[in-house]
Short mmCIF file of C-alpha atoms in Angstrom, two decimals:
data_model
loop_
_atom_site.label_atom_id
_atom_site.label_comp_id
_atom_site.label_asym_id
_atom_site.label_seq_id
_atom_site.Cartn_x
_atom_site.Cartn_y
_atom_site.Cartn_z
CA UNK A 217 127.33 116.57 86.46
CA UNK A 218 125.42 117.04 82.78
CA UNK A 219 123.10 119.29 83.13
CA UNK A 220 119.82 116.88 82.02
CA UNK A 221 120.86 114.35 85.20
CA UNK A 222 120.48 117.83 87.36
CA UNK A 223 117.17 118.48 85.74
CA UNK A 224 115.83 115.30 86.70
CA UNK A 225 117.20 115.00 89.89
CA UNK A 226 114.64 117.89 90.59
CA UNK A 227 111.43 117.20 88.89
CA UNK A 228 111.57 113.41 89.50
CA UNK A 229 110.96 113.58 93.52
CA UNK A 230 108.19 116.12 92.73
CA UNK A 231 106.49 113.68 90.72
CA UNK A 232 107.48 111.10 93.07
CA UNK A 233 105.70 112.86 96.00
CA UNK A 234 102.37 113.56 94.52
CA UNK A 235 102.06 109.44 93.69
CA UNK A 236 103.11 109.98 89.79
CA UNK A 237 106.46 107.65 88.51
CA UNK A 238 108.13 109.57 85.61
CA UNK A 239 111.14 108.59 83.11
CA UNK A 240 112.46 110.70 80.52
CA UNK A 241 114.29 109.52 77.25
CA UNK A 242 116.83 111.99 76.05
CA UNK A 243 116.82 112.40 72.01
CA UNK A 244 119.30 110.68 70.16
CA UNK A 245 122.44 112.57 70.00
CA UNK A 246 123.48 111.83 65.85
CA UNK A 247 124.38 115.64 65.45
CA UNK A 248 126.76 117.49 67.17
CA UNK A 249 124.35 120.75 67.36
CA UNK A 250 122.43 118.51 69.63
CA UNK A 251 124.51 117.44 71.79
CA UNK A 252 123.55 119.58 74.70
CA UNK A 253 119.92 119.61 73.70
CA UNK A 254 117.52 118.74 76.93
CA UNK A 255 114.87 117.37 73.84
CA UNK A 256 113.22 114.02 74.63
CA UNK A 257 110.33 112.23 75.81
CA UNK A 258 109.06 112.33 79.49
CA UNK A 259 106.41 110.15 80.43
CA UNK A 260 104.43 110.96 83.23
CA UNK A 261 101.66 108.13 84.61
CA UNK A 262 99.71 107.90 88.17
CA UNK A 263 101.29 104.90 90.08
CA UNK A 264 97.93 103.44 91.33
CA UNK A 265 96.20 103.35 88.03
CA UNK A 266 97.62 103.88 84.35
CA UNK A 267 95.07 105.46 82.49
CA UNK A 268 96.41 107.85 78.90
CA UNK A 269 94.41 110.88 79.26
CA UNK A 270 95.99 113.39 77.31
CA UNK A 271 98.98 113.82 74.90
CA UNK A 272 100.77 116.64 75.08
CA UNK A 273 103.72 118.12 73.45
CA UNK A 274 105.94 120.67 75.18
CA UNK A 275 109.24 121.87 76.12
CA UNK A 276 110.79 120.27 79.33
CA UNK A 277 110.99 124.39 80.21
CA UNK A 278 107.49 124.97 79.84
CA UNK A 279 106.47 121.40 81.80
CA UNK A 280 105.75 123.26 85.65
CA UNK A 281 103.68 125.53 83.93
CA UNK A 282 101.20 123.32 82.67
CA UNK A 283 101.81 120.70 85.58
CA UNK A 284 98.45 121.67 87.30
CA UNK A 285 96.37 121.85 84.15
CA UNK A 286 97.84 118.25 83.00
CA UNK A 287 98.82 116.09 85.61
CA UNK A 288 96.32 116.81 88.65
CA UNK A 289 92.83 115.66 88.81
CA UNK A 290 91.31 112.19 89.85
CA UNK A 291 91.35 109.18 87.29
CA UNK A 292 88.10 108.19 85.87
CA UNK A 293 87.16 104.97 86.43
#
């Protein structure tokens, strides 16, 4: 199995458990350098209520680091 369907196969139910939905969009593969890269776009929202409060870039490798500093807190309303 490639090695990005892996990936998300664990931090999707993660997400999934603490009430966030997730998807991920892989970066376009035009050069064969990237062909393996894990480079994309993951979008992270809070099921109940969609509400941008930050944007961040990072690598997918550095995403559990940040994940309490990011993604936790309650929605302001």
């Amino acid at each position: 199995m490639h090695q990005s369907c892996l990936e998300q196969e664990y931090w999707q139910p993660q997400f999934s458990a603490d009430g966030y939905g997730s998807c991920f969009t892989k970066k376009a593969q035009n050069c064969s350098h990237v062909s393996d890269s894990l480079e994309g776009c993951l979008l992270v929202y809070k099921e109940e209520a969609l509400e941008l409060l930050e944007i961040r870039e990072l690598p997918l490798r550095d995403l559990f680091r940040y994940n309490s500093l990011v993604f936790t807190g309650p929605l302001s309303t």
